[in-house]
């Protein structure tokens, strides 16, 4: 007999009053898919210090095992993104079957073209054709890895940029970037996609070649349907309206995926939805709106979006942080599903500025925790994933087995 969670009545009442189908909402929540990143399970830090965490994953298999635990607890994190070469193994098929044994899948493949000595002045935008060749070859190797792992998405981010005006020619760099990416695009097997991520600064401080969604969109449009834009929520200037970007890309069939995280200032590794939960809700609201929309283009684009977390936790317990991240995405989706879209459209058409705002905000203010507990119970899970994590002692077990590395100066995860 299924238990009814305290507070679920309020949600049921809202659904009744607003003509929302609670069974449909629950079934959408059960289908949510949040991909976690392998690099979120290993030790990482800032350039000032890496604080070791007892139990941090040291190998690709350990990262998969941690990701499998996050999925076991939440039920909605069934795949793991890999970064190459951080997660490179000799036998991809063996890794793939290990993943499936522990109940997960290998997800997006992220080529790393920012850590080699050769990339000091860039990778695919470098003036030296030999360096560009090296970067393209690495991406082509990643396309081969995708064939072995069965991954759908090649997720691309470039650290390319300059630090001073005049350091290089913007247009020449743009041409080099386009030529390199075209070669990779042409190698993509059917059914796979290239996700083009942008970031307005860091590590370059004067200009970044792929700085914003406009540049990513231009490239993706030139290549074709398999090329889409990836929105990393932490990669915008303060105040940028991310939900507007999301809506625009959905409408153009060019939104490919997300890297979720949050930030107060400039770094982007905080847990998604912690600094600005309203922004995350507004992003999910656009996605749900597109999924339900009469526009076939936006609806089908929304259904194919890859929802990924991109966070390297520096001081947080890593598994707990990832479970919390997944929960925050569940909360945002639940609230977006509770928006009364018909009533909202009416308020918009009537020009009722604040009525429309309140219509949206009423969904944001719902306490969705009982709904999520109910959904989890129906999925055969513990209603509180963080309690289940504490109870199952997984973190103690890996701390004992793996121990802690000694700390070191900073660096990227996996460095
Ligand atoms: C860069 O800041 C980024 O967001 C890219 O997605 C990388 O692949 C990832 O972080 C890890 O460095
Ligand atoms: Mn990212």
mmCIF file of C-alpha atoms and ligand atoms in Angstrom, residues 197 232 235 259 310, ligand 2:
data_model
loop_
_atom_site.group_PDB
_atom_site.id
_atom_site.type_symbol
_atom_site.label_atom_id
_atom_site.label_comp_id
_atom_site.label_asym_id
_atom_site.label_seq_id
_atom_site.Cartn_x
_atom_site.Cartn_y
_atom_site.Cartn_z
ATOM 1 C CA UNK A 197 29.516 24.774 -25.913
ATOM 2 C CA UNK A 232 26.424 25.697 -19.744
ATOM 3 C CA UNK A 235 29.088 30.481 -18.879
ATOM 4 C CA UNK A 259 25.741 21.711 -18.544
ATOM 5 C CA UNK A 310 29.018 19.929 -15.192
HETATM 6 MN MN1 LIG B 2 30.613 22.898 -19.339
#
